[in-house]
């Protein structure tokens, strides 16, 4: 799978992970893309440990399931570490 295919996989897997997890996660499409790519790498690593094979081709179902699983884990870690903080440029009302 080429880099463009991997980026598209990450963007779609990140968007699906945001749809699966309840609540409001911050970040736009760039954060979704980064979390999806990190999740795809994480999912491929988990798949290689458990199943003996990581990510396959772009149209392989195992690739998509592992990427989505990894993206859900990455998004959960991201949500836990940011903890509902706003951006650095937002104003808080007291």
C-alpha positions as protocol buffer text, in pm:
chain_id: "A"
residue {
  index: 1
  type: UNK
  ca { x: 0 y: 0 z: 0 }
}
residue {
  index: 2
  type: UNK
  ca { x: 139 y: 340 z: -97 }
}
residue {
  index: 3
  type: UNK
  ca { x: 159 y: 647 z: 120 }
}
residue {
  index: 4
  type: UNK
  ca { x: -151 y: 803 z: -39 }
}
residue {
  index: 5
  type: UNK
  ca { x: -353 y: 489 z: 27 }
}
residue {
  index: 6
  type: UNK
  ca { x: -226 y: 483 z: 384 }
}
residue {
  index: 7
  type: UNK
  ca { x: -330 y: 847 z: 436 }
}
residue {
  index: 8
  type: UNK
  ca { x: -677 y: 782 z: 293 }
}
residue {
  index: 9
  type: UNK
  ca { x: -707 y: 472 z: 513 }
}
residue {
  index: 10
  type: UNK
  ca { x: -606 y: 679 z: 817 }
}
residue {
  index: 11
  type: UNK
  ca { x: -851 y: 959 z: 741 }
}
residue {
  index: 12
  type: UNK
  ca { x: -1145 y: 724 z: 693 }
}
residue {
  index: 13
  type: UNK
  ca { x: -1053 y: 504 z: 990 }
}
residue {
  index: 14
  type: UNK
  ca { x: -1016 y: 812 z: 1210 }
}
residue {
  index: 15
  type: UNK
  ca { x: -1356 y: 944 z: 1100 }
}
residue {
  index: 16
  type: UNK
  ca { x: -1517 y: 606 z: 1172 }
}
residue {
  index: 17
  type: UNK
  ca { x: -1348 y: 596 z: 1514 }
}
residue {
  index: 18
  type: UNK
  ca { x: -1486 y: 944 z: 1594 }
}
residue {
  index: 19
  type: UNK
  ca { x: -1831 y: 821 z: 1494 }
}
residue {
  index: 20
  type: UNK
  ca { x: -1800 y: 508 z: 1711 }
}
residue {
  index: 21
  type: UNK
  ca { x: -1681 y: 675 z: 2033 }
}
residue {
  index: 22
  type: UNK
  ca { x: -1945 y: 871 z: 2221 }
}
residue {
  index: 23
  type: UNK
  ca { x: -1893 y: 1230 z: 2322 }
}
residue {
  index: 24
  type: UNK
  ca { x: -1744 y: 1530 z: 2155 }
}
residue {
  index: 25
  type: UNK
  ca { x: -1385 y: 1496 z: 2045 }
}
residue {
  index: 26
  type: UNK
  ca { x: -1194 y: 1804 z: 1947 }
}
residue {
  index: 27
  type: UNK
  ca { x: -988 y: 1852 z: 1638 }
}
residue {
  index: 28
  type: UNK
  ca { x: -1064 y: 1891 z: 1274 }
}
residue {
  index: 29
  type: UNK
  ca { x: -980 y: 1680 z: 976 }
}
residue {
  index: 30
  type: UNK
  ca { x: -604 y: 1710 z: 1034 }
}
residue {
  index: 31
  type: UNK
  ca { x: -630 y: 1569 z: 1387 }
}
residue {
  index: 32
  type: UNK
  ca { x: -862 y: 1297 z: 1251 }
}
residue {
  index: 33
  type: UNK
  ca { x: -605 y: 1214 z: 983 }
}
residue {
  index: 34
  type: UNK
  ca { x: -318 y: 1199 z: 1233 }
}
residue {
  index: 35
  type: UNK
  ca { x: -514 y: 988 z: 1480 }
}
residue {
  index: 36
  type: UNK
  ca { x: -622 y: 757 z: 1198 }
}
residue {
  index: 37
  type: UNK
  ca { x: -267 y: 710 z: 1072 }
}
residue {
  index: 38
  type: UNK
  ca { x: -138 y: 650 z: 1424 }
}
residue {
  index: 39
  type: UNK
  ca { x: -431 y: 415 z: 1480 }
}
residue {
  index: 40
  type: UNK
  ca { x: -357 y: 225 z: 1159 }
}
residue {
  index: 41
  type: UNK
  ca { x: 4 y: 180 z: 1266 }
}
residue {
  index: 42
  type: UNK
  ca { x: -110 y: 71 z: 1613 }
}
residue {
  index: 43
  type: UNK
  ca { x: -371 y: -163 z: 1465 }
}
residue {
  index: 44
  type: UNK
  ca { x: -113 y: -317 z: 1231 }
}
residue {
  index: 45
  type: UNK
  ca { x: 120 y: -373 z: 1523 }
}
residue {
  index: 46
  type: UNK
  ca { x: -157 y: -533 z: 1731 }
}
residue {
  index: 47
  type: UNK
  ca { x: -258 y: -748 z: 1434 }
}
residue {
  index: 48
  type: UNK
  ca { x: 97 y: -868 z: 1382 }
}
residue {
  index: 49
  type: UNK
  ca { x: 121 y: -965 z: 1750 }
}
residue {
  index: 50
  type: UNK
  ca { x: -213 y: -1143 z: 1768 }
}
residue {
  index: 51
  type: UNK
  ca { x: -270 y: -1281 z: 1419 }
}
residue {
  index: 52
  type: UNK
  ca { x: 83 y: -1301 z: 1287 }
}
residue {
  index: 53
  type: UNK
  ca { x: 4 y: -1053 z: 1007 }
}
residue {
  index: 54
  type: UNK
  ca { x: -40 y: -680 z: 1010 }
}
residue {
  index: 55
  type: UNK
  ca { x: -197 y: -455 z: 753 }
}
residue {
  index: 56
  type: UNK
  ca { x: -248 y: -600 z: 408 }
}
residue {
  index: 57
  type: UNK
  ca { x: -371 y: -437 z: 92 }
}
residue {
  index: 58
  type: UNK
  ca { x: -601 y: -135 z: 86 }
}
residue {
  index: 59
  type: UNK
  ca { x: -914 y: -338 z: 0 }
}
residue {
  index: 60
  type: UNK
  ca { x: -855 y: -609 z: 260 }
}
residue {
  index: 61
  type: UNK
  ca { x: -1121 y: -629 z: 534 }
}
residue {
  index: 62
  type: UNK
  ca { x: -862 y: -719 z: 798 }
}
residue {
  index: 63
  type: UNK
  ca { x: -671 y: -400 z: 715 }
}
residue {
  index: 64
  type: UNK
  ca { x: -978 y: -185 z: 770 }
}
residue {
  index: 65
  type: UNK
  ca { x: -1082 y: -358 z: 1091 }
}
residue {
  index: 66
  type: UNK
  ca { x: -733 y: -331 z: 1239 }
}
residue {
  index: 67
  type: UNK
  ca { x: -703 y: 35 z: 1135 }
}
residue {
  index: 68
  type: UNK
  ca { x: -1041 y: 120 z: 1288 }
}
residue {
  index: 69
  type: UNK
  ca { x: -957 y: -71 z: 1609 }
}
residue {
  index: 70
  type: UNK
  ca { x: -626 y: 109 z: 1638 }
}
residue {
  index: 71
  type: UNK
  ca { x: -793 y: 444 z: 1566 }
}
residue {
  index: 72
  type: UNK
  ca { x: -1050 y: 387 z: 1840 }
}
residue {
  index: 73
  type: UNK
  ca { x: -768 y: 311 z: 2083 }
}
residue {
  index: 74
  type: UNK
  ca { x: -567 y: 616 z: 1969 }
}
residue {
  index: 75
  type: UNK
  ca { x: -872 y: 841 z: 1992 }
}
residue {
  index: 76
  type: UNK
  ca { x: -949 y: 710 z: 2341 }
}
residue {
  index: 77
  type: UNK
  ca { x: -595 y: 786 z: 2452 }
}
residue {
  index: 78
  type: UNK
  ca { x: -613 y: 1130 z: 2288 }
}
residue {
  index: 79
  type: UNK
  ca { x: -945 y: 1209 z: 2460 }
}
residue {
  index: 80
  type: UNK
  ca { x: -812 y: 1091 z: 2796 }
}
residue {
  index: 81
  type: UNK
  ca { x: -495 y: 1299 z: 2774 }
}
residue {
  index: 82
  type: UNK
  ca { x: -658 y: 1619 z: 2650 }
}
residue {
  index: 83
  type: UNK
  ca { x: -949 y: 1580 z: 2892 }
}
residue {
  index: 84
  type: UNK
  ca { x: -1191 y: 1822 z: 2731 }
}
residue {
  index: 85
  type: UNK
  ca { x: -951 y: 2115 z: 2724 }
}
residue {
  index: 86
  type: UNK
  ca { x: -1021 y: 2385 z: 2475 }
}
residue {
  index: 87
  type: UNK
  ca { x: -773 y: 2519 z: 2226 }
}
residue {
  index: 88
  type: UNK
  ca { x: -503 y: 2755 z: 2340 }
}
residue {
  index: 89
  type: UNK
  ca { x: -666 y: 3050 z: 2168 }
}
residue {
  index: 90
  type: UNK
  ca { x: -1013 y: 3010 z: 2314 }
}
residue {
  index: 91
  type: UNK
  ca { x: -1142 y: 3245 z: 2580 }
}
residue {
  index: 92
  type: UNK
  ca { x: -1297 y: 3116 z: 2895 }
}
residue {
  index: 93
  type: UNK
  ca { x: -1585 y: 3300 z: 3046 }
}
residue {
  index: 94
  type: UNK
  ca { x: -1593 y: 3330 z: 3420 }
}
